[in-house]
Tab-separated table of C-alpha atoms and ligand atoms in Angstrom:
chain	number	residue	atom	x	y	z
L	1	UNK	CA	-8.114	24.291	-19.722
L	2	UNK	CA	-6.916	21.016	-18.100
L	3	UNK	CA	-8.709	18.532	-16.149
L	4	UNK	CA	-12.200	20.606	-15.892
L	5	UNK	CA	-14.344	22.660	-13.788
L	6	UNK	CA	-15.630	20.261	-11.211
L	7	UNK	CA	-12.307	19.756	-9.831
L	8	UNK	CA	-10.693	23.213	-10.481
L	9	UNK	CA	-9.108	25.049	-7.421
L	10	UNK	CA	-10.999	27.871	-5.988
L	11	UNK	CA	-10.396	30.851	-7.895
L	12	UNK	CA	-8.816	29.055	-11.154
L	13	UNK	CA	-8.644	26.241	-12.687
L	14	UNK	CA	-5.690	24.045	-13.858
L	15	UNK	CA	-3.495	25.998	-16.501
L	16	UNK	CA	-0.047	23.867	-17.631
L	17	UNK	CA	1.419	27.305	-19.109
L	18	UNK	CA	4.583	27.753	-20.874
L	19	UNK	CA	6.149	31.552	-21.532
L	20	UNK	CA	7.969	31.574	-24.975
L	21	UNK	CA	10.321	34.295	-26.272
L	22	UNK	CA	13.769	36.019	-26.496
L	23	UNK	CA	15.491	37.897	-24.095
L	24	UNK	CA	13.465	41.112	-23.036
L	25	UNK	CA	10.342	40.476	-24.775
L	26	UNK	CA	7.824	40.683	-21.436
L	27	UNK	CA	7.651	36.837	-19.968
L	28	UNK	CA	8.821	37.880	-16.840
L	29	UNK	CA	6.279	41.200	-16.868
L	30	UNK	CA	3.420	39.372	-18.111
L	31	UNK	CA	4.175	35.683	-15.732
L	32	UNK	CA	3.454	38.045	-12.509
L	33	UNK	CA	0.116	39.432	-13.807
L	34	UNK	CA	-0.872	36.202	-15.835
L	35	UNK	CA	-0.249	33.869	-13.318
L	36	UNK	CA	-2.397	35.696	-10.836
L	37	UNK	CA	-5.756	35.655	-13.175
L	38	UNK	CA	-5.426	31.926	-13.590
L	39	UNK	CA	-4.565	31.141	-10.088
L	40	UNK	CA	-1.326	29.533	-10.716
L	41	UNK	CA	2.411	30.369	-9.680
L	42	UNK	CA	4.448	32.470	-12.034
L	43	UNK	CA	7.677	30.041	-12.237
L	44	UNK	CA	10.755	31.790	-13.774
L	45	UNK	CA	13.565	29.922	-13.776
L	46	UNK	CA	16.140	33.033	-14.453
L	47	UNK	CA	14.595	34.266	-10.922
L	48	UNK	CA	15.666	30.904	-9.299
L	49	UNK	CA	18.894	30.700	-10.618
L	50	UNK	CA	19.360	34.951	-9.801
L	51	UNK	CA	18.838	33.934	-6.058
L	52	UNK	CA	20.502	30.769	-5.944
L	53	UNK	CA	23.414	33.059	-7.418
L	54	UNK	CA	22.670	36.047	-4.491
L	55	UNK	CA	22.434	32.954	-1.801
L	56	UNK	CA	26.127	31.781	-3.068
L	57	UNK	CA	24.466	28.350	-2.914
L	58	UNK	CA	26.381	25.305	-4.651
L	59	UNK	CA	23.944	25.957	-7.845
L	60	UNK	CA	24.683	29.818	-7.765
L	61	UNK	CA	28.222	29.077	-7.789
L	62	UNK	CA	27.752	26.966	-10.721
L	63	UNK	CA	25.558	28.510	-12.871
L	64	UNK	CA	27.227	32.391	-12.213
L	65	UNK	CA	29.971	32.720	-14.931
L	66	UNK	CA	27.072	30.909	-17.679
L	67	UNK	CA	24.176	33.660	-16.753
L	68	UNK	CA	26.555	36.870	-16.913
L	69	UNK	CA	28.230	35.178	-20.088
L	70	UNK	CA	24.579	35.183	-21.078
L	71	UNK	CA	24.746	31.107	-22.162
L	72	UNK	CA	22.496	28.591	-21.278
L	73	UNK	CA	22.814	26.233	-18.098
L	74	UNK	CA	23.337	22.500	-19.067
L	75	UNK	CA	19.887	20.810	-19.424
L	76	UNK	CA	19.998	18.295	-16.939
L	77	UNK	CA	21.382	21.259	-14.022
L	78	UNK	CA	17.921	22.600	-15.055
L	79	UNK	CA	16.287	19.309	-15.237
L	80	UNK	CA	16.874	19.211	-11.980
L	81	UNK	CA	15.642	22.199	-10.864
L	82	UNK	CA	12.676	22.221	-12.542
L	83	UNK	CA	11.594	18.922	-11.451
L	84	UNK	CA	11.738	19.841	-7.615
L	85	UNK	CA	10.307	22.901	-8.027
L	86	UNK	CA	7.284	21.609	-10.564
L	87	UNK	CA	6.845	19.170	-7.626
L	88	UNK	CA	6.029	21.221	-4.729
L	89	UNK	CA	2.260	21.606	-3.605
L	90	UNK	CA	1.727	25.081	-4.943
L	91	UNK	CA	2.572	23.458	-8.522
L	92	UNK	CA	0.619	20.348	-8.401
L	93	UNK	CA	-2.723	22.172	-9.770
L	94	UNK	CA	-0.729	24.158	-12.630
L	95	UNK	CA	1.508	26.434	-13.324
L	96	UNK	CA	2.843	29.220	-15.349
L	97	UNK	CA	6.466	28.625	-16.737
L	98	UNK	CA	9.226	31.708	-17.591
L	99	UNK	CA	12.365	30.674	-18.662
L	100	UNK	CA	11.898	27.259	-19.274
L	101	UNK	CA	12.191	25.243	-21.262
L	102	UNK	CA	14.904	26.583	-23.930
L	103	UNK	CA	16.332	23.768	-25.795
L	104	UNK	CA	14.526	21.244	-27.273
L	105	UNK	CA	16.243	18.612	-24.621
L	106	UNK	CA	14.524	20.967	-21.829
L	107	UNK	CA	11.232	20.453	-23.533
L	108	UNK	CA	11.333	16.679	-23.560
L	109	UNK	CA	12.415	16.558	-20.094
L	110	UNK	CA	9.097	18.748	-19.132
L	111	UNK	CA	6.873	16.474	-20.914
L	112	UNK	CA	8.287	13.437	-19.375
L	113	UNK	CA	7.603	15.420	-16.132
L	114	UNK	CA	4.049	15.958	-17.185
L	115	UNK	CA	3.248	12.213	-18.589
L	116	UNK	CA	4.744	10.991	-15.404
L	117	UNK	CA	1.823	12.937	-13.671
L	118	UNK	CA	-0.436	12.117	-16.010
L	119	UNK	CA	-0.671	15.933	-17.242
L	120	UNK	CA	0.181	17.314	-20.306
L	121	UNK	CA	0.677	21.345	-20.900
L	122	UNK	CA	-2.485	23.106	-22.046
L	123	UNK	CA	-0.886	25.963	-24.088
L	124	UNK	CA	2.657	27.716	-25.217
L	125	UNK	CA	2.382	31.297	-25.692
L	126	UNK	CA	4.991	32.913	-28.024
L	127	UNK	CA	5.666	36.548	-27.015
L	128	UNK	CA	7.197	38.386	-30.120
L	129	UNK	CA	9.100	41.603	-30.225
L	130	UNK	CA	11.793	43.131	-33.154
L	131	UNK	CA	15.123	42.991	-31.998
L	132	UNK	CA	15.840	46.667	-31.767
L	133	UNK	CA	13.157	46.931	-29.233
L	134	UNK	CA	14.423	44.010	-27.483
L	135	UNK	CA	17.834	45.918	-27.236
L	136	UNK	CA	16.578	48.946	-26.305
L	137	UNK	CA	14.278	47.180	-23.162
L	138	UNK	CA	17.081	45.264	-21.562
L	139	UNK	CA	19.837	47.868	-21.890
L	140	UNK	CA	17.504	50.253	-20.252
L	141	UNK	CA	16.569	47.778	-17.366
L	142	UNK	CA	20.754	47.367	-16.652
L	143	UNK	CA	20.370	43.822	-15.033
L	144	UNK	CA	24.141	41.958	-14.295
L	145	UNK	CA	23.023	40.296	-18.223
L	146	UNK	CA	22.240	43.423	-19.797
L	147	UNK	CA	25.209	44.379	-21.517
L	148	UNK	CA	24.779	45.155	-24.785
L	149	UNK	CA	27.316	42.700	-26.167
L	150	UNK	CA	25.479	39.710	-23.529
L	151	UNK	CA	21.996	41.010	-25.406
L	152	UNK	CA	23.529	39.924	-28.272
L	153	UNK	CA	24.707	36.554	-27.013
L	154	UNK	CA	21.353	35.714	-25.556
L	155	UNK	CA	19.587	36.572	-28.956
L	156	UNK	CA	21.758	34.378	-30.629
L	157	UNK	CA	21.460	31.711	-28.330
L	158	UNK	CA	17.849	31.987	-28.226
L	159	UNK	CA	17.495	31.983	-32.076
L	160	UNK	CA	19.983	28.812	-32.223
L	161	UNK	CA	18.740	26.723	-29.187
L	162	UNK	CA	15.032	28.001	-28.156
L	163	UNK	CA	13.648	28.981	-31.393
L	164	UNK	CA	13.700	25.497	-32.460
L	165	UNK	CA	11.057	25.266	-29.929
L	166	UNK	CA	8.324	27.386	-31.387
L	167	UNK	CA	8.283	24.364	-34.420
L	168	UNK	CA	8.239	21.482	-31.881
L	169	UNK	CA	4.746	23.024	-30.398
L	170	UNK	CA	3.101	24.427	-33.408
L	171	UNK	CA	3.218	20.447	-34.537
L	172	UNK	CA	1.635	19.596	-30.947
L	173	UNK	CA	-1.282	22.356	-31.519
L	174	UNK	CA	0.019	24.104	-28.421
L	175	UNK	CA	1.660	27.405	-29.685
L	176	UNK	CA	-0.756	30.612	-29.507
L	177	UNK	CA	1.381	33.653	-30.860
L	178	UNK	CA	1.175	36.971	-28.956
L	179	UNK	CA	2.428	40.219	-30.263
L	180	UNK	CA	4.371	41.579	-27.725
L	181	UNK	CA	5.736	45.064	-29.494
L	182	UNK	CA	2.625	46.870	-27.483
L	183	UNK	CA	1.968	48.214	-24.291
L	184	UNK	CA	2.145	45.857	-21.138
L	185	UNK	CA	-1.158	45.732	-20.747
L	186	UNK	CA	-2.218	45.212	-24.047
L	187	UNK	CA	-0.727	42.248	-23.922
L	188	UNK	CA	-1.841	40.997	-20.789
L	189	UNK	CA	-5.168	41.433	-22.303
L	190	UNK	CA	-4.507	39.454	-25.434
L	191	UNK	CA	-2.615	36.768	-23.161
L	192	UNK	CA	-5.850	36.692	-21.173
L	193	UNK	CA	-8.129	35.926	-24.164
L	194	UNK	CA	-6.397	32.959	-25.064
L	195	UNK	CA	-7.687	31.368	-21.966
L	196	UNK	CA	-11.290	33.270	-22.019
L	197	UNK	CA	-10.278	35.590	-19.022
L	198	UNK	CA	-10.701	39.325	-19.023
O	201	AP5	P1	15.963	34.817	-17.840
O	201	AP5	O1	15.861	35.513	-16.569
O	201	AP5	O2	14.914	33.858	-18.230
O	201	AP5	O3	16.207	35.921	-18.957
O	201	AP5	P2	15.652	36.100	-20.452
O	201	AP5	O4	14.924	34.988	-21.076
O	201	AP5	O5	16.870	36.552	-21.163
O	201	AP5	O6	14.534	37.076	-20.251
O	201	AP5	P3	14.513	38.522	-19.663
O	201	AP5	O7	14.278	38.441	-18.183
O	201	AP5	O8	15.658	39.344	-20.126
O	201	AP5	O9	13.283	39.055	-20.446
O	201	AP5	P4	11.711	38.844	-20.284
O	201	AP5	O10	11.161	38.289	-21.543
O	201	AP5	O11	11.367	38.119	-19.004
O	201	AP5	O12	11.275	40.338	-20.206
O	201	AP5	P5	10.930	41.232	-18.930
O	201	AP5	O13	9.511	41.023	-18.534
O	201	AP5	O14	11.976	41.037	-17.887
O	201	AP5	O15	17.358	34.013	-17.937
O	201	AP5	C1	18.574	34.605	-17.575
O	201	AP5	C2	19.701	33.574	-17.730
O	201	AP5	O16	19.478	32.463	-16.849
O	201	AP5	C3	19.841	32.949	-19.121
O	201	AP5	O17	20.585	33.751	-20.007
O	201	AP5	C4	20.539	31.622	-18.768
O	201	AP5	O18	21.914	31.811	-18.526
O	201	AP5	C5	19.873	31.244	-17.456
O	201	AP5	N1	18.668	30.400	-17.645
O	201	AP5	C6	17.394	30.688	-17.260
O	201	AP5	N2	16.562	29.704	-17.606
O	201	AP5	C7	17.316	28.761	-18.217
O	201	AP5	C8	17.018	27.532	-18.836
O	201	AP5	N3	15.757	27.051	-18.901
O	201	AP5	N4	18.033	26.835	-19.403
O	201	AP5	C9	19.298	27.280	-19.356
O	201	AP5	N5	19.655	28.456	-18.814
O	201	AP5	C10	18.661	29.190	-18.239
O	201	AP5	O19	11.032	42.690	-19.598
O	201	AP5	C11	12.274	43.225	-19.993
O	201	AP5	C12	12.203	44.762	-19.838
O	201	AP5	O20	11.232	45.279	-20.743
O	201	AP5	C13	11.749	45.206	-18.426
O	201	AP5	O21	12.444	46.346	-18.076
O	201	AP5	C14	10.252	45.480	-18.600
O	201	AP5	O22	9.802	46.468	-17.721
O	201	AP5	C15	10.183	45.960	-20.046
O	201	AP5	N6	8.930	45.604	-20.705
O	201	AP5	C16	8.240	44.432	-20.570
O	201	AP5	N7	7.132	44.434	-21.342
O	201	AP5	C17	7.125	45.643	-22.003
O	201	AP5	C18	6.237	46.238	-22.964
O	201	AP5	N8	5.141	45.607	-23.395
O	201	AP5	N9	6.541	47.473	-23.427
O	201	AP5	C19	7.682	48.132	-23.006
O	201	AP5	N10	8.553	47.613	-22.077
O	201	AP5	C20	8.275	46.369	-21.585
């Protein structure tokens, strides 16, 4: 995917990768394990805002209350995280984005990112998963977020604000949709064969 094989990076080539789903369906699982076969970094952006929370760093302070009220940080707080962090070196030859983005704003501000570049994303993959499962997966991790009553909030503010987004990239031709209601690495392999790997 991306710019080619002649100027690929050893061991991958560029992948411009974006993790869709709700709240406990497997980005986070599958980012780790995915990003490795393609040779790009694994980018969550509910990891960066965990440790800028654990740090007590101006953003953590900010963005604490939102993430264990299980809402969404403003788009341009994110904007500006994900700008920086899409800019430093390990980035600059792809990437595999968790987390972001969630709103259709957040997706507009990534492409902007991209054009400025001169890249463009090379595929979306939807993870699906029933909502009982999703329930059943988060309350059983325990994170700060994983009330049961937070679950709920985050579904609902996925369906309202990041569901939208599955639309806006089925219209671009970027959306491949993974079943995620299987075991982990079942869908790793499945992920895998939308880019030829495995
Ligand atoms: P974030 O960290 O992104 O949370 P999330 O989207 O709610 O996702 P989760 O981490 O709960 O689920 P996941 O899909 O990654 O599943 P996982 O692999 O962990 O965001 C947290 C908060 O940060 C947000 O609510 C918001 O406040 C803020 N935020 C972050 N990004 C933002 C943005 N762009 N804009 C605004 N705000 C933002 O798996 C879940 C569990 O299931 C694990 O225990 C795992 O072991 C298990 N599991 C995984 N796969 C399987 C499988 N196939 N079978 C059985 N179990 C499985």
């Amino acid at each position: 995917m991306g710019e080619g094989v002649d100027d690929a990076p050893a061991g991958g080539r560029d992948s411009r990768v974006v993790l869709l789903g709700p709240p406990g369906a497997g980005k986070g699982t599958q980012a780790q394990v995915l990003g490795e076969h393609l040779g790009v970094p694994a980018i969550s952006t509910g990891d960066m805002l965990r440790e800028a929370v654990a740090n007590g760093s101006e953003l953590g302070r900010k963005v604490e209350s939102i993430m264990t009220s299980g809402s969404l940080v403003d788009d341009v707080t994110m904007a500006q995280v994900v700008q920086e962090r899409l800019a430093r070196p390990d980035a600059l030859r792809g990437f595999l984005l968790d987390g972001y983005p969630r709103t259709l704003t957040q997706a507009e501000t990534l492409a902007g990112i991209l054009h400025e570049a001169g890249r463009q994303l090379d595929a979306v993959l939807l993870v699906d998963v029933p909502e009982d499962e999703l329930v059943r997966r988060t309350l059983a991790r325990g994170r700060a977020d994983d009330k049961e009553g937070v679950i709920r909030e985050r579904l609902k503010v996925y369906r309202e604000k990041t569901a939208p987004l599955i639309g806006y990239y089925k219209e671009r031709g970027l959306l491949r949709e993974i079943d995620g209601n299987r075991p982990v690495e079942d869908v790793t392999a499945r992920m895998l064969g939308v880019f030829g790997v495995g």
